[in-house]
CSV table of C-alpha atoms in Angstrom, one decimal:
chain,number,residue,atom,x,y,z
S,622,VAL,CA,-2.8,30.0,-45.1
S,623,LYS,CA,-0.8,29.2,-41.7
S,624,ILE,CA,1.7,31.3,-42.9
S,625,LEU,CA,-0.4,33.4,-43.5
S,626,GLY,CA,-2.4,33.9,-40.1
S,627,LEU,CA,1.6,33.5,-38.9
S,628,SER,CA,2.9,36.2,-40.6
S,629,ILE,CA,0.2,38.0,-39.2
S,630,VAL,CA,1.0,37.2,-35.7
S,631,VAL,CA,4.3,38.2,-36.4
S,632,GLY,CA,3.4,41.0,-37.2
S,633,LEU,CA,0.3,41.9,-34.8
S,634,GLY,CA,3.2,41.8,-32.3
S,635,ILE,CA,6.2,44.3,-33.3
S,636,VAL,CA,2.8,46.7,-34.3
S,637,ILE,CA,1.8,46.7,-31.0
S,638,GLY,CA,5.6,46.4,-29.8
S,639,TRP,CA,6.5,49.7,-31.2
S,640,TRP,CA,3.8,51.1,-30.5
S,641,TRP,CA,4.3,50.0,-26.1
S,642,THR,CA,7.8,51.9,-26.9
S,643,ARG,CA,6.9,54.5,-29.0
S,644,ASP,CA,7.7,56.9,-25.6
S,645,ASP,CA,11.0,56.0,-25.4
S,646,VAL,CA,12.6,56.3,-28.6
S,647,ALA,CA,13.7,59.8,-29.5
S,648,PRO,CA,11.2,62.4,-31.0
S,649,THR,CA,11.1,62.5,-34.9
S,650,PRO,CA,12.3,65.7,-35.8
S,651,ALA,CA,9.0,66.9,-37.0
S,652,THR,CA,8.5,66.7,-33.7
S,653,GLN,CA,11.8,68.2,-32.6
S,654,PRO,CA,12.5,72.2,-32.3
S,655,SER,CA,13.6,73.4,-34.9
S,656,GLN,CA,17.4,74.1,-35.2
S,657,HIS,CA,16.4,77.6,-35.4
S,658,SER,CA,14.9,78.3,-33.1
S,659,ARG,CA,17.2,76.1,-30.7
S,660,ARG,CA,19.8,78.8,-32.0
S,661,THR,CA,17.8,81.6,-31.8
S,662,ALA,CA,17.0,81.0,-28.0
S,663,ALA,CA,20.7,80.2,-27.3
S,664,THR,CA,22.0,83.4,-28.9
S,665,GLN,CA,19.1,85.4,-27.2
S,666,PRO,CA,20.6,87.5,-24.0
S,667,SER,CA,18.1,85.9,-21.7
S,668,PRO,CA,17.3,89.0,-19.1
S,669,ARG,CA,16.0,86.9,-16.5
S,670,SER,CA,19.2,85.2,-16.3
S,671,LEU,CA,21.3,88.0,-15.3
S,672,THR,CA,21.4,87.7,-12.0
S,673,SER,CA,24.5,87.4,-11.9
S,674,ARG,CA,28.0,89.6,-13.3
S,675,SER,CA,29.7,86.0,-15.0
S,676,SER,CA,26.4,86.1,-17.1
S,677,VAL,CA,26.5,89.8,-17.7
S,678,THR,CA,29.8,90.1,-19.4
S,679,SER,CA,29.9,86.2,-20.9
S,680,THR,CA,26.7,88.1,-23.1
S,681,ARG,CA,28.6,90.6,-24.6
S,682,PRO,CA,29.4,89.8,-28.4
S,683,THR,CA,32.5,90.8,-30.0
S,684,LEU,CA,33.3,93.8,-31.7
S,685,ALA,CA,33.0,92.1,-34.8
S,686,GLN,CA,29.8,91.6,-34.6
S,687,GLN,CA,28.5,95.1,-33.5
S,688,PRO,CA,27.1,97.7,-35.7
S,689,LEU,CA,28.5,101.1,-33.9
S,690,PRO,CA,25.9,102.8,-32.1
S,691,THR,CA,25.5,106.2,-31.9
S,692,LEU,CA,23.3,108.1,-29.5
S,693,GLU,CA,22.9,111.1,-31.9
S,694,PRO,CA,19.7,112.0,-31.1
S,695,ALA,CA,17.3,109.4,-34.3
S,696,GLU,CA,13.7,110.3,-32.4
S,697,VAL,CA,10.9,112.3,-34.3
S,698,ASP,CA,9.0,112.8,-31.3
S,699,PRO,CA,10.2,116.5,-30.5
S,700,ALA,CA,9.7,115.8,-26.6
S,701,ARG,CA,11.5,112.5,-26.3
S,702,ARG,CA,14.0,114.1,-28.7
S,703,GLU,CA,14.9,117.6,-27.1
S,704,ARG,CA,16.0,115.3,-24.2
S,705,GLN,CA,17.4,112.5,-26.1
S,706,GLU,CA,19.5,115.7,-27.0
S,707,GLU,CA,19.6,117.2,-23.5
S,708,LEU,CA,21.4,113.4,-22.9
S,709,TRP,CA,23.8,113.9,-25.2
S,710,ARG,CA,25.2,116.8,-24.8
S,711,ALA,CA,25.3,115.8,-21.0
S,712,LEU,CA,27.2,112.5,-22.9
S,713,ARG,CA,29.4,114.9,-24.5
S,714,ALA,CA,30.3,117.7,-22.1
S,715,PHE,CA,31.2,114.3,-19.7
S,716,ALA,CA,33.6,113.3,-23.3
S,717,THR,CA,35.5,116.8,-23.8
S,718,ASP,CA,36.0,117.3,-19.7
S,719,ALA,CA,37.9,113.8,-19.1
S,720,GLU,CA,39.4,114.2,-22.2
S,721,LEU,CA,38.7,110.1,-23.8
S,722,THR,CA,40.4,109.5,-27.1
S,723,ASP,CA,37.9,108.9,-30.4
S,724,ALA,CA,38.3,104.8,-30.0
S,725,GLN,CA,37.5,105.1,-26.0
S,726,TRP,CA,34.2,107.2,-26.3
S,727,GLU,CA,33.3,104.8,-28.7
S,728,GLN,CA,33.9,102.1,-26.5
S,729,PHE,CA,32.0,103.6,-24.4
S,730,GLN,CA,28.6,104.4,-26.8
S,731,ARG,CA,29.0,100.7,-27.6
S,732,ASP,CA,29.4,99.4,-24.1
S,733,LEU,CA,26.6,101.8,-22.2
S,734,SER,CA,24.3,101.2,-25.8
S,735,GLU,CA,24.7,96.9,-25.1
S,736,LEU,CA,23.6,97.3,-21.3
S,737,ALA,CA,20.7,99.7,-21.8
S,738,ALA,CA,19.2,97.3,-25.1
S,739,LEU,CA,20.0,94.5,-22.5
S,740,GLU,CA,17.3,96.1,-19.9
S,741,SER,CA,15.1,97.1,-22.5
S,742,ALA,CA,15.0,93.5,-23.7
S,743,THR,CA,14.0,93.0,-19.8
S,744,MET,CA,11.6,95.3,-19.5
S,745,ARG,CA,10.4,93.9,-22.7
S,746,ASP,CA,9.7,90.9,-20.4
S,747,ALA,CA,8.6,92.1,-18.2
S,748,ILE,CA,5.8,94.0,-19.4
S,749,ALA,CA,4.7,91.3,-21.4
S,750,THR,CA,4.5,88.3,-19.1
S,751,GLY,CA,3.6,91.7,-15.8
S,752,ASN,CA,6.0,89.8,-13.6
S,753,PHE,CA,8.8,92.9,-12.7
S,754,ASP,CA,10.6,91.3,-9.7
S,755,GLY,CA,14.0,92.4,-9.7
S,756,ILE,CA,13.8,94.5,-12.0
S,757,VAL,CA,15.8,97.3,-10.4
S,758,ASP,CA,18.4,95.5,-9.1
S,759,LEU,CA,19.5,93.8,-12.6
S,760,SER,CA,19.6,97.5,-13.1
S,761,ASN,CA,21.6,98.4,-10.8
S,762,GLU,CA,23.9,95.0,-11.2
S,763,LEU,CA,24.1,97.0,-14.9
S,764,GLU,CA,24.8,99.7,-14.0
S,765,LEU,CA,28.1,98.2,-11.8
S,766,GLU,CA,28.9,96.9,-14.8
S,767,LEU,CA,29.4,100.1,-16.9
S,768,GLU,CA,31.1,100.9,-14.6
S,769,LEU,CA,33.2,97.8,-14.7
S,770,ARG,CA,33.8,98.1,-18.6
S,771,CYS,CA,34.8,101.6,-19.2
S,772,ALA,CA,37.4,100.6,-15.2
S,773,ALA,CA,39.2,98.7,-18.1
S,774,TYR,CA,39.4,101.0,-20.9
S,775,LEU,CA,39.7,104.1,-18.5
S,776,THR,CA,41.9,106.0,-16.7
S,777,LYS,CA,40.5,106.3,-12.3
S,778,ARG,CA,40.2,110.3,-13.3
S,779,GLN,CA,37.8,109.3,-16.3
S,780,VAL,CA,35.3,106.7,-14.3
S,781,SER,CA,35.3,109.0,-11.3
S,782,ALA,CA,34.1,111.8,-13.8
S,783,LEU,CA,31.6,109.1,-15.2
S,784,ARG,CA,30.7,108.9,-11.8
S,785,PHE,CA,30.1,112.2,-10.8
S,786,ARG,CA,27.9,112.6,-13.3
S,787,PHE,CA,25.8,110.1,-14.0
S,788,ASP,CA,23.9,108.1,-11.6
S,789,GLY,CA,21.3,105.5,-13.5
S,790,LEU,CA,22.7,106.7,-17.6
S,791,VAL,CA,22.0,102.9,-18.1
S,792,THR,CA,18.0,102.9,-17.4
S,793,ARG,CA,18.0,106.6,-19.2
S,794,VAL,CA,19.6,105.1,-22.2
S,795,ARG,CA,17.2,103.0,-22.6
S,796,ARG,CA,14.4,104.4,-21.1
S,797,LEU,CA,15.0,107.4,-24.3
S,798,TYR,CA,16.6,105.9,-26.6
S,799,TYR,CA,15.0,102.1,-26.5
S,800,VAL,CA,11.1,101.8,-25.2
S,801,PRO,CA,10.5,97.7,-25.5
S,802,GLN,CA,8.2,97.1,-28.5
S,803,PHE,CA,5.6,94.6,-29.3
S,804,ALA,CA,3.9,94.2,-33.3
S,805,PRO,CA,1.1,93.1,-33.8
S,806,ARG,CA,0.3,89.6,-34.0
S,807,THR,CA,-0.5,89.0,-37.3
F,581,VAL,CA,45.8,107.1,-1.7
F,582,LEU,CA,48.8,104.9,-1.4
F,583,ALA,CA,50.4,108.1,-3.4
F,584,GLY,CA,49.4,109.8,0.2
F,585,VAL,CA,52.1,107.5,1.5
F,586,LEU,CA,55.2,108.5,2.6
F,587,SER,CA,57.8,106.3,3.1
F,588,VAL,CA,62.2,107.8,4.3
F,589,GLY,CA,64.5,105.6,3.2
F,590,LEU,CA,67.5,106.8,5.2
F,591,VAL,CA,71.0,104.9,5.2
F,592,PRO,CA,72.6,105.8,8.8
F,593,LYS,CA,76.0,103.2,7.7
F,594,VAL,CA,77.8,102.5,4.9
F,595,GLY,CA,76.5,98.7,3.8
F,596,GLN,CA,74.1,99.0,6.8
F,597,THR,CA,70.5,99.9,5.3
F,598,GLU,CA,67.8,101.1,7.8
F,599,VAL,CA,64.7,101.6,6.5
F,600,ILE,CA,61.8,104.2,8.8
F,601,GLN,CA,58.4,104.3,6.5
F,602,VAL,CA,56.2,106.5,7.9
F,603,ARG,CA,52.7,105.8,6.8
F,604,GLY,CA,49.1,107.7,7.1
F,605,CYS,CA,45.6,107.5,5.1
F,606,ALA,CA,44.6,110.5,2.4
F,607,PRO,CA,42.0,112.4,4.5
F,608,GLY,CA,38.7,111.0,4.3
F,609,TRP,CA,40.1,107.1,5.0
F,610,THR,CA,41.1,105.1,7.3
F,611,MET,CA,44.3,102.8,8.3
F,612,HIS,CA,44.9,99.8,9.0
F,613,GLU,CA,46.8,97.4,10.7
F,614,ALA,CA,47.9,93.8,11.0
F,615,GLY,CA,51.5,92.8,11.6
F,616,ASP,CA,53.7,94.5,9.1
F,617,ASP,CA,49.9,94.8,6.5
F,618,TRP,CA,48.4,97.1,6.3
F,619,TRP,CA,45.2,98.9,3.7
F,620,CYS,CA,43.8,102.1,4.1
F,621,VAL,CA,39.5,101.9,3.7
F,622,ALA,CA,37.7,104.8,2.3
F,623,ASP,CA,35.6,106.1,5.4
F,624,TRP,CA,32.9,107.2,2.7
F,625,PRO,CA,29.3,104.9,2.7
F,626,ASP,CA,29.4,104.0,-1.3
F,627,SER,CA,32.5,102.2,-0.5
F,628,GLY,CA,31.1,99.7,3.0
F,629,GLY,CA,34.0,101.3,5.2
F,630,GLY,CA,31.3,103.6,7.3
F,631,GLY,CA,33.9,105.2,9.6
F,632,GLY,CA,35.4,101.7,11.0
F,633,GLY,CA,39.1,103.0,11.4
F,634,GLY,CA,40.0,101.4,15.0
F,635,GLY,CA,42.0,103.5,17.5
F,636,GLY,CA,42.5,106.5,16.4
F,637,GLY,CA,41.7,108.6,18.8
F,638,THR,CA,38.6,110.9,18.1
F,639,GLY,CA,38.7,114.7,17.5
F,640,GLY,CA,34.3,115.2,20.0
F,641,SER,CA,33.6,117.1,17.3
F,642,GLY,CA,31.5,117.4,14.1
F,643,ALA,CA,30.3,114.0,15.0
F,644,ASP,CA,26.5,115.4,15.7
F,645,GLU,CA,26.7,117.4,12.9
F,646,LEU,CA,27.3,113.6,10.4
F,647,GLY,CA,24.6,111.4,12.3
F,648,GLY,CA,20.3,112.2,11.4
F,649,GLY,CA,20.0,112.2,8.1
F,650,ALA,CA,18.2,109.2,6.5
F,651,THR,CA,20.8,108.0,4.7
F,652,GLY,CA,22.9,107.0,7.8
F,653,GLY,CA,21.3,103.3,7.7
F,654,GLY,CA,24.4,102.3,9.9
F,655,ASP,CA,26.6,105.4,8.1
F,656,SER,CA,27.7,107.0,10.8
F,657,GLY,CA,30.1,109.8,8.6
F,658,PRO,CA,34.2,109.7,8.7
F,659,VAL,CA,36.1,108.6,12.4
F,660,ARG,CA,38.3,111.5,12.6
F,661,GLN,CA,42.5,110.7,13.0
F,662,ASN,CA,44.9,111.4,15.3
F,663,GLY,CA,46.8,114.6,13.8
F,664,TRP,CA,44.3,116.0,11.3
F,665,ASP,CA,43.8,119.3,12.2
F,666,ASP,CA,40.7,121.3,11.4
F,667,GLU,CA,40.3,121.8,8.1
F,668,THR,CA,41.5,118.2,7.6
F,669,TRP,CA,39.2,117.7,9.4
F,670,GLN,CA,36.3,120.2,7.7
F,671,GLU,CA,37.2,118.6,3.9
F,672,ALA,CA,36.5,114.9,5.3
F,673,LYS,CA,33.4,114.8,6.5
F,674,ARG,CA,33.0,117.6,3.3
F,675,ARG,CA,34.0,114.7,1.1
F,676,TRP,CA,31.5,111.7,3.1
F,677,LYS,CA,28.3,114.3,2.4
F,678,CYS,CA,29.2,114.5,-0.8
F,679,GLY,CA,29.8,110.3,-1.0
F,680,LEU,CA,26.0,111.5,0.9
F,681,CYS,CA,24.3,113.2,-2.4
F,682,LYS,CA,25.7,110.2,-4.4
F,683,LYS,CA,23.9,108.1,-2.6
F,684,SER,CA,20.6,109.1,-2.2
F,685,ALA,CA,20.3,110.9,-5.9
F,686,ALA,CA,20.9,107.0,-6.7
F,687,LYS,CA,18.0,105.8,-4.3
F,688,CYS,CA,15.9,108.7,-5.7
F,689,ALA,CA,16.6,106.5,-9.1
F,690,SER,CA,15.6,103.4,-7.5
F,691,GLN,CA,12.4,104.6,-6.6
F,692,ALA,CA,11.4,106.2,-9.9
F,693,HIS,CA,12.5,102.4,-11.9
F,694,THR,CA,10.1,100.8,-9.6
F,695,LYS,CA,7.6,103.7,-10.6
F,696,GLU,CA,7.6,103.8,-14.0
F,697,ASN,CA,7.7,99.5,-13.3
F,698,ARG,CA,3.9,100.0,-11.4
F,699,CYS,CA,3.0,102.2,-13.9
F,700,LEU,CA,3.6,99.6,-16.5
F,701,GLN,CA,2.1,97.3,-14.1
F,702,ASP,CA,-1.1,99.1,-13.7
F,703,ALA,CA,-1.9,100.0,-17.4
F,704,LYS,CA,-1.6,96.6,-18.3
F,705,ALA,CA,-4.2,95.5,-15.7
F,706,GLN,CA,-6.5,98.4,-17.2
F,707,ALA,CA,-5.9,97.1,-20.3
F,708,LEU,CA,-6.2,93.5,-19.5
F,709,TRP,CA,-9.9,94.5,-18.2
F,710,ARG,CA,-10.7,96.4,-21.3
F,711,CYS,CA,-10.0,93.5,-23.6
F,712,ASN,CA,-11.3,90.9,-20.9
F,713,VAL,CA,-14.1,89.2,-23.7
F,714,LEU,CA,-16.0,87.4,-21.1
F,715,GLU,CA,-16.0,89.6,-17.5
F,716,ARG,CA,-17.1,92.1,-20.1
F,717,ARG,CA,-19.9,89.9,-21.7
F,718,LYS,CA,-20.6,89.1,-18.0
F,719,GLN,CA,-21.3,93.0,-17.6
F,720,GLU,CA,-22.4,94.3,-20.9
F,721,VAL,CA,-19.7,96.6,-21.9
F,722,PRO,CA,-18.1,95.5,-25.5
F,723,THR,CA,-14.6,94.7,-25.1
F,724,VAL,CA,-12.5,98.7,-26.3
F,725,THR,CA,-9.6,98.7,-27.9
F,726,ALA,CA,-7.0,101.6,-28.2
F,727,PHE,CA,-9.2,102.9,-31.1
F,728,GLY,CA,-11.5,103.4,-29.1
F,729,CYS,CA,-14.2,99.7,-31.3
F,730,SER,CA,-14.5,97.2,-30.1
F,731,ILE,CA,-12.7,94.0,-31.2
F,732,ASP,CA,-15.7,92.2,-32.1
F,733,HIS,CA,-15.9,95.6,-34.4
F,734,HIS,CA,-12.1,95.5,-35.8
F,735,ALA,CA,-12.3,91.6,-37.1
F,736,ARG,CA,-16.1,93.3,-39.2
F,737,GLY,CA,-13.9,95.4,-40.2
F,738,LEU,CA,-16.6,98.2,-39.3
F,739,CYS,CA,-13.7,100.0,-36.9
F,740,THR,CA,-12.4,102.6,-39.5
F,741,VAL,CA,-10.1,104.5,-37.3
F,742,SER,CA,-7.3,102.4,-36.9
F,743,GLU,CA,-4.2,103.1,-38.7
F,744,ARG,CA,-2.1,100.2,-40.3
F,745,PRO,CA,-0.9,97.4,-39.8
F,746,TRP,CA,-4.3,98.3,-37.0
F,747,ASN,CA,-7.0,98.2,-40.2
F,748,ASP,CA,-6.5,93.9,-41.0
F,749,PRO,CA,-9.8,92.8,-39.8
F,750,SER,CA,-7.5,88.9,-40.2
F,751,ILE,CA,-5.5,90.1,-37.5
F,752,TRP,CA,-8.5,90.5,-34.0
F,753,SER,CA,-9.8,87.2,-34.8
F,754,TYR,CA,-10.1,85.4,-31.3
F,755,GLU,CA,-12.1,81.8,-30.2
F,756,CYS,CA,-13.7,81.2,-26.7
F,757,ARG,CA,-13.8,78.0,-26.5
F,758,SER,CA,-14.2,75.3,-23.2
F,759,VAL,CA,-11.4,75.0,-21.1
F,760,SER,CA,-13.7,72.9,-18.8
F,761,THR,CA,-11.9,69.1,-18.0
F,762,ASP,CA,-14.0,67.9,-16.5
F,763,PHE,CA,-16.7,67.2,-18.7
F,764,ARG,CA,-19.8,64.9,-17.1
F,765,ASP,CA,-20.3,68.3,-14.8
F,766,ARG,CA,-22.0,70.8,-17.5
F,767,THR,CA,-23.6,73.2,-14.6
F,768,LYS,CA,-20.3,74.9,-14.5
F,769,PRO,CA,-18.4,75.5,-17.4
F,770,GLU,CA,-15.8,77.3,-17.9
F,771,TYR,CA,-15.0,79.7,-21.4
F,772,LYS,CA,-11.5,80.7,-21.9
F,773,CYS,CA,-11.0,83.2,-25.3
F,774,ILE,CA,-8.4,83.2,-27.0
F,775,GLY,CA,-6.7,84.2,-30.3
F,776,ASP,CA,-4.8,87.4,-32.0
F,777,GLY,CA,-7.8,89.5,-31.4
F,778,VAL,CA,-7.6,89.1,-27.6
F,779,TYR,CA,-3.2,89.7,-28.1
F,780,ASN,CA,-3.7,93.0,-30.3
F,781,CYS,CA,-6.4,94.6,-28.0
F,782,GLU,CA,-3.8,94.2,-25.2
F,783,GLN,CA,-1.0,95.3,-26.9
F,784,SER,CA,-3.1,97.7,-29.0
F,785,TRP,CA,-3.1,100.1,-25.2
F,786,ALA,CA,0.6,99.0,-24.9
F,787,LEU,CA,2.2,100.7,-28.3
F,788,SER,CA,1.7,104.4,-29.5
F,789,HIS,CA,-1.3,105.1,-32.6
F,790,PRO,CA,-0.1,108.6,-33.3
F,791,GLY,CA,-3.3,108.4,-35.7
F,792,GLY,CA,-4.6,107.6,-32.3
F,793,SER,CA,-7.4,109.6,-29.6
F,794,ALA,CA,-4.5,112.0,-27.5
F,795,GLN,CA,-7.8,111.3,-24.4
F,796,THR,CA,-6.5,110.8,-21.5
F,797,VAL,CA,-8.0,107.4,-19.8
F,798,ASP,CA,-6.1,107.1,-17.0
F,799,SER,CA,-3.5,110.0,-15.3
F,800,GLY,CA,-0.9,109.7,-12.2
F,801,THR,CA,1.7,110.7,-10.5
F,802,LEU,CA,4.6,109.3,-9.6
F,803,SER,CA,6.7,110.1,-6.8
F,804,ALA,CA,10.2,109.2,-5.2
F,805,LEU,CA,12.7,111.0,-2.0
F,806,PHE,CA,15.6,111.6,-2.2
F,807,GLU,CA,16.6,112.2,1.3
F,808,GLY,CA,18.4,114.8,3.0
F,809,PHE,CA,21.3,114.3,6.0
F,810,GLY,CA,22.5,116.2,8.2
F,811,GLY,CA,20.4,119.2,9.0
F,812,THR,CA,19.4,118.6,4.8
F,813,ALA,CA,15.9,117.9,4.7
F,814,SER,CA,14.7,115.8,2.7
F,815,LYS,CA,13.2,116.4,-0.4
F,816,THR,CA,10.2,114.0,-2.4
F,817,VAL,CA,9.8,114.6,-6.5
F,818,THR,CA,7.4,114.2,-8.4
F,819,ALA,CA,6.1,113.0,-12.1
F,820,ASN,CA,3.0,113.0,-14.0
F,821,TYR,CA,1.9,111.2,-16.7
F,822,THR,CA,-1.0,111.0,-19.0
F,823,LEU,CA,-1.9,107.8,-20.6
F,824,SER,CA,-4.0,107.4,-24.0
F,825,PRO,CA,-3.9,106.1,-27.1
F,826,MET,CA,-1.9,107.7,-28.5
F,827,GLN,CA,1.2,107.8,-26.5
F,828,GLY,CA,0.1,103.7,-25.5
F,829,TYR,CA,1.3,102.7,-21.9
F,830,ILE,CA,4.6,102.0,-22.2
F,831,LYS,CA,5.6,105.3,-24.0
F,832,SER,CA,3.6,107.7,-20.7
F,833,CYS,CA,5.1,105.2,-18.4
F,834,THR,CA,9.1,105.6,-19.2
F,835,ASP,CA,9.0,109.4,-19.4
F,836,ALA,CA,7.0,109.6,-16.3
F,837,GLY,CA,10.3,107.5,-15.2
F,838,ASP,CA,12.6,109.3,-17.2
F,839,ALA,CA,10.9,112.5,-15.6
F,840,LEU,CA,11.7,112.1,-12.8
F,841,ALA,CA,15.8,110.4,-12.0
F,842,ARG,CA,16.2,114.1,-13.8
F,843,ALA,CA,14.2,115.4,-11.0
F,844,CYS,CA,16.4,112.9,-9.2
F,845,ASN,CA,19.6,114.1,-10.5
F,846,GLU,CA,18.5,117.8,-10.3
F,847,GLN,CA,18.7,117.5,-6.0
F,848,ARG,CA,21.8,115.7,-6.4
F,849,ASP,CA,23.7,118.5,-8.3
F,850,ALA,CA,22.0,121.1,-6.5
F,851,CYS,CA,23.1,118.6,-3.3
F,852,TYR,CA,26.6,118.4,-4.6
F,853,GLU,CA,26.3,122.3,-4.9
F,854,GLN,CA,26.3,122.8,-1.2
F,855,TYR,CA,29.5,121.0,-0.7
F,856,LYS,CA,31.3,121.1,-3.6
F,857,CYS,CA,31.6,118.3,-4.7
F,858,GLY,CA,33.5,117.7,-6.7
F,859,GLN,CA,34.6,114.6,-9.7
F,860,GLY,CA,37.4,114.2,-7.2
F,861,ASP,CA,34.7,113.1,-4.5
F,862,MET,CA,33.3,110.7,-5.8
C-alpha cells in the first residue's frame, strides 16, 4: 500500500511537472506548420517585400525552371484580345526594328512576363486586403528593373529603343495578361 | 558621350611625349571637372542633371522658352555652354524637351495606375457592403451576390442563375456568432458573420461571370494629367468604366486603367512628334 501510495504521488508529480512546463517544450508535429506550407511560403514571391532591388532580383528563378512564356495573344474576350494584339504588334515591331536576336527576344519575353506576374501577385494581395499603399511605387521599380535586366543582354541602342517606345510596359502586360484571379472557396 | 571627347596626341620631339587633350561633351550634356578628373552630366531631367553644370557662360537666349513647365519641379533646362552655336543650342533644347515628354508620360501612367487602384478599392468596398449580413439585416435588405441572389438563397439551392462552381449550395454556408469577450454584459452582444458564403459573395463581384447580368451596377470616369511644358498646355485624359456582374470589378477597373494608360501614351507620342524625338534622344 505504501509503495502504491508513493507511486501515485510520484506519478502525479511527473504529470504536474509536465503540465507546468509544457509551453517550454517544442511543439508537437501536429502543431507545427507542415513542411509543405512552409516551403510554399518561402518560394512564392512575396510582393510586399519587393521594395529593394536586391529582393526583386533575388526572386528571379533560373532559366531552367522557367517555361518559356509567350505574350502572343490568347485572350478569348474580343475587346481584350484586340488590345493584346495591339501590344503584341508593338512588341514585335520593337524586336524587329531594334534587331533583337531570337535569344534576346525570348529573354526579353521571360523578363517582361516574370515582372508582370510579380506585379499581378502584388495586385492580388492588395485586392484581397484592400491595402494599395506602395503599389504604384513598386510598379515603377519593376519598370526600372526591366530596363536594368535588359541592359544585361541588349545593346544601349536597343535599350534606348525600348525606353522610347514604351512607358509602363510591365503594368500594361500585367493588365492584359496577368489579371489577378480568385477562386471561390469550397 | 565619351565618344565625343577628342584626344589628340602630339609628338613634338623624339623621346619626349606631350599629350594635349581637348575635352568636350555632346550637346545636352554638361562637363564637370575636379582636378584632373572630368565627366559629362546630362542636362535633361530624367538623369537629374537639371543643368547643373557650373562655370559655363550662358548665351542668354532660350531660357524663357524652356521654363514654366508644369513638369519642371526644379528643372531649369539645359545650360548653354561656351562655344555652342545656335544649332547646337537648339538641339540641346529639343533633346531636353523629349526628356520632358517621357517624364510627363511616366507621371501620367503612374496616375493611371493610382486611379485604377482607387477603382478597385471602391468596388471592393461596395462588394463588402452588399455581402455584409449583419448590416444589411439592420437595414432590412438582403445580401446580394453578383448573381442577383442573396447568400441565403444560394445556400438553400434557390439561386438557379449561377454557373459552376458557384451553383453548389455548400459553398454558400456561413455562421453568425457572438464574438463578445465580455460575457457578463449581455446588453451589448457583438456578432460576426463569417464563412465561405460571405467570402464567396464578396469574390463573386470581383470575378467575371460570362453568364451573369450585364446590367451596370456602377460607373465612373478615371482621369490622369499629361503635364505640358514650354508653352504647351497640359491635357487631362480620361477613361470610362462600368461595373457589372458579367465583367467583374477586377477586369473593369483593370481595363479602365489600361485605357487611361494608353491615352497617356497617345499624348506622349504626340509630344514626341512635336519635338521630333527619336530613340537616340532617350
